[in-house]
XYZ file of C-alpha atoms in Angstrom:
110
model
C 98.855 94.200 95.743
C 102.163 95.268 97.228
C 105.516 93.500 97.412
C 108.358 94.500 99.694
C 110.887 96.529 97.726
C 114.413 95.186 97.240
C 116.441 96.557 98.913
C 113.852 97.163 101.591
C 113.470 99.965 104.091
C 111.220 99.877 107.105
C 110.999 101.951 110.240
C 109.245 101.483 113.553
C 108.295 104.913 114.857
C 105.434 106.475 116.819
C 104.124 108.830 114.124
C 100.933 109.857 115.909
C 102.274 110.259 119.482
C 99.967 107.664 121.025
C 102.864 105.673 122.592
C 102.204 102.693 120.265
C 104.801 101.859 117.610
C 103.643 102.482 114.030
C 105.245 101.089 110.834
C 106.650 102.742 107.719
C 107.399 100.304 104.840
C 108.813 100.675 101.345
C 106.916 98.491 98.861
C 106.504 98.077 95.100
C 103.053 98.365 93.590
C 101.873 96.386 90.549
C 103.497 98.902 88.159
C 106.883 98.646 89.921
C 106.670 102.108 91.510
C 108.252 102.389 94.953
C 105.802 103.570 97.600
C 106.276 104.400 101.259
C 103.339 103.208 103.345
C 102.393 104.842 106.664
C 100.685 102.221 108.829
C 99.257 103.489 112.119
C 98.628 101.016 114.950
C 95.167 100.948 116.474
C 94.454 99.230 119.794
C 91.256 97.164 119.566
C 89.494 96.025 122.737
C 86.741 93.417 122.654
C 85.723 92.424 126.159
C 88.817 91.083 127.930
C 90.760 90.723 124.671
C 93.052 93.434 123.319
C 94.839 93.388 119.965
C 96.639 95.725 117.566
C 95.624 96.343 113.985
C 97.531 98.469 111.490
C 95.628 100.931 109.289
C 97.038 102.457 106.099
C 96.800 106.225 106.548
C 99.072 107.550 103.810
C 101.479 106.759 100.996
C 104.563 108.490 99.597
C 105.399 107.938 95.920
C 109.161 107.693 96.330
C 110.078 106.598 92.788
C 108.428 109.518 90.933
C 109.563 112.121 93.453
C 113.164 110.815 93.416
C 113.233 110.863 97.233
C 115.291 108.440 99.277
C 113.805 106.453 102.142
C 112.763 108.820 104.922
C 114.478 109.693 108.169
C 112.234 110.158 111.204
C 113.193 112.634 113.924
C 111.887 115.663 115.782
C 113.350 118.305 113.437
C 111.492 121.308 114.883
C 111.736 120.456 118.608
C 107.969 120.201 119.225
C 108.082 116.646 120.694
C 106.342 115.148 117.616
C 108.090 112.899 115.066
C 108.679 114.564 111.673
C 109.746 113.032 108.356
C 112.664 114.050 106.149
C 113.670 112.947 102.642
C 116.845 113.515 100.639
C 116.310 114.263 96.929
C 119.421 113.176 95.044
C 118.633 114.955 91.754
C 118.671 118.388 93.407
C 120.947 117.577 96.371
C 118.255 118.892 98.719
C 116.520 117.868 101.931
C 112.721 118.018 102.207
C 111.169 118.096 105.682
C 107.546 117.277 106.451
C 106.560 118.497 109.885
C 104.099 116.473 111.910
C 101.067 118.659 112.616
C 100.015 116.659 115.642
C 100.938 117.994 119.029
C 102.777 115.521 121.200
C 100.239 113.081 122.687
C 97.262 114.878 121.164
C 94.858 114.264 118.308
C 94.839 116.081 114.962
C 92.779 116.075 111.775
C 95.899 115.609 109.637
C 98.869 113.272 109.685
C 102.395 113.147 108.330
């Protein structure tokens, strides 16, 4: 069970380069830990009907790592969205590069 964290952070960003907006949400779990959830949109077609469903593909434990909410941008100029965190205890920036090529599939995610 997750509850939206207060204050809340969310971001709409295409994390997997499929031209469909994905969601990143900060939530609290049942222990009170702050988690960042990566939700990837999946287009579902059934006959003439098309819908979007969001699949949880990864979590970031923000409270134990002392990271702030992430910033999404193309930090390494490869046309794929990367994720960056600021860690206030060490005054440092941590970048996580997206291993997907722009508009291509990959076995890993952010």
